[in-house]
C-alpha positions as semicolon CSV with decimal commas, in nm:
position;residue;x (nm);y (nm);z (nm)
1;M;8,945;9,427;11,673
2;S;9,035;9,185;11,936
3;R;9,420;9,234;12,029
4;V;9,492;8,932;11,876
5;Q;9,331;9,008;11,546
6;L;9,520;9,350;11,544
7;L;9,883;9,139;11,581
8;C;9,814;8,896;11,331
9;R;9,745;9,175;11,088
10;A;10,083;9,299;11,174
11;L;10,234;9,024;11,090
12;P;10,433;8,980;10,740
13;Q;10,272;8,785;10,487
14;L;10,372;8,451;10,476
15;A;10,530;8,406;10,154
16;I;10,473;8,037;10,014
17;P;10,740;7,941;9,729
18;S;10,625;7,844;9,411
19;P;10,754;7,476;9,286
20;L;11,041;7,386;9,115
21;A;11,021;7,387;8,741
22;T;11,376;7,231;8,801
23;F;11,572;7,043;9,069
24;P;11,960;7,138;9,029
25;R;12,117;6,916;9,278
26;F;11,926;6,626;9,171
27;P;12,324;6,455;9,010
28;Q;12,427;6,570;9,353
29;L;12,225;6,211;9,452
30;S;12,356;5,875;9,497
31;R;12,349;5,669;9,181
32;E;12,094;5,478;9,348
33;I;11,804;5,765;9,442
34;R;11,879;5,850;9,068
35;N;11,788;5,442;8,995
36;K;11,451;5,450;9,126
37;I;11,368;5,893;9,032
38;W;11,452;5,730;8,631
39;K;11,246;5,383;8,733
40;Y;10,919;5,557;8,879
41;A;10,961;5,813;8,498
42;A;10,970;5,507;8,307
43;M;10,633;5,363;8,509
44;Q;10,435;5,625;8,376
45;P;10,196;5,426;8,131
46;R;10,117;5,549;7,800
47;E;9,870;5,490;7,508
48;I;9,990;5,319;7,192
49;R;9,760;5,264;6,910
50;L;9,668;4,932;6,802
51;G;9,585;4,938;6,401
52;K;9,356;4,801;6,136
53;L;9,389;4,829;5,769
54;R;9,263;5,160;5,687
55;H;9,005;5,262;5,411
56;F;9,071;5,506;5,209
57;Q;8,792;5,747;5,307
58;E;8,959;5,722;5,654
59;E;9,283;5,903;5,498
60;E;9,244;6,219;5,689
61;D;9,155;6,087;6,049
62;T;9,425;6,147;6,258
63;E;9,282;5,810;6,443
64;H;9,430;5,594;6,216
65;R;9,748;5,736;6,084
66;G;9,920;5,533;6,323
67;N;10,079;5,643;6,714
68;D;10,235;5,996;6,702
69;T;10,318;5,892;7,011
70;E;10,712;6,087;7,051
71;A;10,990;5,924;7,215
72;P;10,930;5,959;7,641
73;A;11,128;6,236;7,770
74;I;11,324;5,963;8,010
75;L;11,548;5,892;7,713
76;Q;11,607;6,235;7,578
77;A;11,687;6,355;7,925
78;S;12,005;6,334;7,996
79;R;12,257;5,990;7,838
80;E;12,229;5,884;8,182
81;A;11,863;5,882;8,203
82;R;11,844;5,680;7,855
83;S;12,145;5,448;7,978
84;E;11,860;5,377;8,289
85;G;11,545;5,397;8,068
86;S;11,642;5,166;7,835
87;R;11,638;4,876;8,123
88;Y;11,221;4,943;8,113
89;Y;11,170;5,105;7,744
90;T;11,213;4,857;7,413
91;K;11,185;5,045;7,059
92;V;10,923;4,854;6,862
93;R;10,836;4,882;6,490
94;E;10,506;5,010;6,350
95;S;10,388;4,966;5,997
96;R;10,115;5,242;5,855
97;R;9,951;5,122;5,593
98;S;9,722;5,236;5,388
99;V;9,453;5,012;5,172
100;R;9,235;5,122;4,849
101;T;8,918;5,042;4,760
102;D;8,718;4,994;4,483
103;E;8,411;5,259;4,373
104;N;8,166;4,996;4,578
105;G;8,393;5,037;4,862
106;M;8,604;4,732;4,874
107;Y;8,893;4,671;4,990
108;L;9,121;4,557;4,695
109;A;9,281;4,251;4,659
110;A;9,610;4,320;4,542
111;D;9,620;4,551;4,844
112;L;9,539;4,294;5,083
113;I;9,825;4,094;4,946
114;M;10,083;4,312;4,871
115;D;10,217;4,523;5,151
116;R;10,209;4,956;5,114
117;V;10,395;4,998;5,460
118;I;10,564;5,305;5,631
119;G;10,707;5,220;5,912
120;R;10,878;5,392;6,218
121;D;11,018;5,289;6,531
122;I;10,829;5,363;6,826
123;W;10,941;5,267;7,188
124;V;10,727;5,085;7,440
125;N;10,723;4,971;7,810
126;F;10,487;4,685;7,785
127;K;10,466;4,652;8,153
128;V;10,260;4,975;8,159
129;D;10,166;5,131;7,812
130;R;9,834;4,986;7,685
131;F;9,793;4,888;7,360
132;I;9,415;5,077;7,243
133;W;9,223;4,879;6,963
134;S;8,957;5,077;6,781
135;T;8,877;4,945;6,460
136;G;8,597;5,173;6,277
137;H;8,377;4,980;6,102
138;F;8,451;4,765;5,784
139;S;8,316;4,736;5,415
140;V;8,148;4,378;5,354
141;D;8,161;4,182;5,104
142;P;7,873;4,070;4,855
143;T;7,869;3,730;5,069
144;G;7,724;3,956;5,358
145;L;8,064;3,911;5,533
146;P;8,307;4,148;5,707
147;A;8,568;4,298;5,507
148;S;8,808;4,134;5,829
149;T;8,684;3,828;5,712
150;M;8,897;3,849;5,374
151;I;9,215;3,962;5,551
152;R;9,167;3,739;5,848
153;A;9,354;3,491;5,676
154;I;9,636;3,723;5,665
155;G;9,673;3,729;6,020
156;Y;9,947;3,965;6,290
157;R;9,938;4,176;5,874
158;E;9,592;4,302;5,960
159;F;9,732;4,482;6,289
160;N;10,013;4,801;6,287
161;F;10,295;4,574;6,528
162;D;10,396;4,198;6,376
163;S;10,338;3,927;6,604
164;S;10,711;3,963;6,806
165;V;10,518;4,318;6,903
166;I;10,197;4,200;6,978
167;Q;10,281;3,837;7,209
168;Q;10,448;4,074;7,398
169;I;10,139;4,278;7,459
170;Q;10,020;4,303;7,811
171;H;9,723;4,591;7,903
172;L;9,474;4,564;7,596
173;M;9,156;4,846;7,583
174;I;8,908;4,793;7,309
175;D;8,676;5,038;7,261
176;L;8,370;4,939;7,103
177;R;8,200;5,242;7,055
178;K;8,358;5,222;6,665
179;C;8,350;4,908;6,596
180;R;8,104;4,540;6,616
181;L;8,302;4,293;6,888
182;G;8,138;4,013;6,683
183;W;8,328;4,097;6,351
184;H;8,652;4,036;6,547
185;L;8,618;3,834;6,772
186;R;8,910;3,588;6,602
187;S;9,169;3,864;6,517
188;L;9,116;3,972;6,932
189;G;9,189;3,641;7,026
190;S;9,542;3,574;6,796
191;I;9,605;3,908;7,030
192;L;9,476;3,769;7,387
193;N;9,596;3,444;7,419
194;N;9,931;3,502;7,487
195;E;10,128;3,452;7,833
196;H;10,194;3,808;7,879
197;M;9,860;3,952;7,862
198;Q;9,768;4,080;8,246
199;M;9,398;4,301;8,209
200;V;9,209;4,374;7,915
201;T;8,959;4,674;7,942
202;I;8,652;4,708;7,701
203;V;8,497;5,022;7,664
204;A;8,131;5,040;7,532
205;D;7,802;5,317;7,488
206;W;7,569;5,263;7,729
207;W;7,386;5,110;7,406
208;V;7,564;4,760;7,463
209;R;7,410;4,732;7,821
210;R;7,057;4,753;7,701
211;G;6,889;4,381;7,656
212;T;6,929;4,033;7,856
213;G;7,286;3,906;7,929
214;S;7,574;4,056;7,832
215;L;7,755;4,129;7,460
216;L;8,084;3,953;7,496
217;M;7,959;3,696;7,677
218;K;7,725;3,641;7,398
219;E;7,947;3,625;7,152
220;V;8,209;3,432;7,300
221;H;7,990;3,167;7,443
222;R;7,858;3,168;7,010
223;H;8,189;3,154;6,834
224;G;8,261;2,903;7,118
225;I;7,977;2,661;7,019
226;E;8,045;2,735;6,660
227;N;8,400;2,585;6,656
228;R;8,283;2,269;6,829
229;M;7,986;2,208;6,582
230;C;8,224;2,312;6,294
231;S;8,511;2,204;6,394
232;D;8,610;1,998;6,066
233;I;8,569;2,342;5,897
234;L;8,708;2,604;6,139
235;T;9,035;2,409;6,301
236;Q;9,242;2,610;6,121
237;L;9,044;2,975;6,174
238;S;9,037;2,845;6,613
239;M;9,353;2,787;6,591
240;D;9,440;3,108;6,463
241;S;9,199;3,308;6,698
242;G;9,288;3,100;7,024
243;W;8,938;3,194;7,186
244;S;8,933;2,821;7,254
245;K;9,209;2,813;7,446
246;L;9,208;3,190;7,593
247;R;9,346;3,165;7,972
248;F;9,063;3,442;8,092
249;G;8,764;3,456;8,344
250;I;8,513;3,708;8,200
251;E;8,464;3,969;8,517
252;L;8,182;4,238;8,433
253;A;8,211;4,579;8,604
254;P;7,942;4,847;8,546
255;F;8,098;5,165;8,489
256;E;8,015;5,533;8,533
257;L;8,240;5,836;8,522
258;N;8,144;5,940;8,880
259;Q;8,194;5,601;9,053
260;G;8,492;5,397;8,809
261;P;8,793;5,486;8,735
262;R;8,829;5,721;8,448
263;V;8,893;5,619;8,095
264;P;9,166;5,765;7,939
265;M;9,055;5,872;7,610
266;A;9,003;6,203;7,409
267;R;8,593;6,175;7,477
268;H;8,444;6,127;7,772
269;E;7,999;6,086;7,833
270;P;7,798;5,918;8,110
271;G;7,680;5,559;8,042
272;Y;8,032;5,414;7,937
273;F;8,124;5,113;8,108
274;Q;8,427;4,853;8,136
275;Y;8,435;4,406;8,132
276;F;8,754;4,346;8,301
277;L;8,888;4,040;8,136
278;T;9,152;3,911;8,432
279;S;9,401;3,636;8,412
280;T;9,288;3,271;8,604
């Protein structure tokens, strides 16, 4: 063993302190620095579920129970933190609605007209929080139309937030792994066509990419032609949906788990991809 190695062995072990669990000197910082730290804490994005009228068989499915999002930590840390955090968070009312079905799985008309709602308040930072739309499959009525067609005229009552909240959404994720986009174009159009929307991410399984062209492009194009050819019949639906006035260009971006950005969903499987709709 060399002399250098012997000297190194004789040195005391380097003690690396563990990360601090608390920062007791935080109150001694200037108010300006503390406010910047509170702002940074308020800019951590969270996920807010944009819900739907739900089927009674989904009663035990936690995915359809609404948001279990707790109040942000910054609003619970101290009086100063809450005061500063309230500059970035807005308290909104979420409605949890349960809709019954008959023996054939059809939504009961009475429940589509009469709200049976349980409400709760949640906090949203619209600048960074992402609303996630994941519908599951709607039942189909005897005419062959999806049940969303029956409730489309109800407008925002389809969602668990009212129009004043929906029109402030800036970041939206549409999860196509559990629904068919064509069934919800008009409903989603009413969400997308607002002046605050910044980014829309569409997530789907690998099989959606198969075949020629883009499913999303085909759906939007088809409904655009439909609205023009049948304008005398669909004028009101077109106005409700807003797709004919959508302020977005469509950019297709294949998504791979090892190459693209991480999708903040509970499940991760190879083959997911994303569409990005960027405002023009």
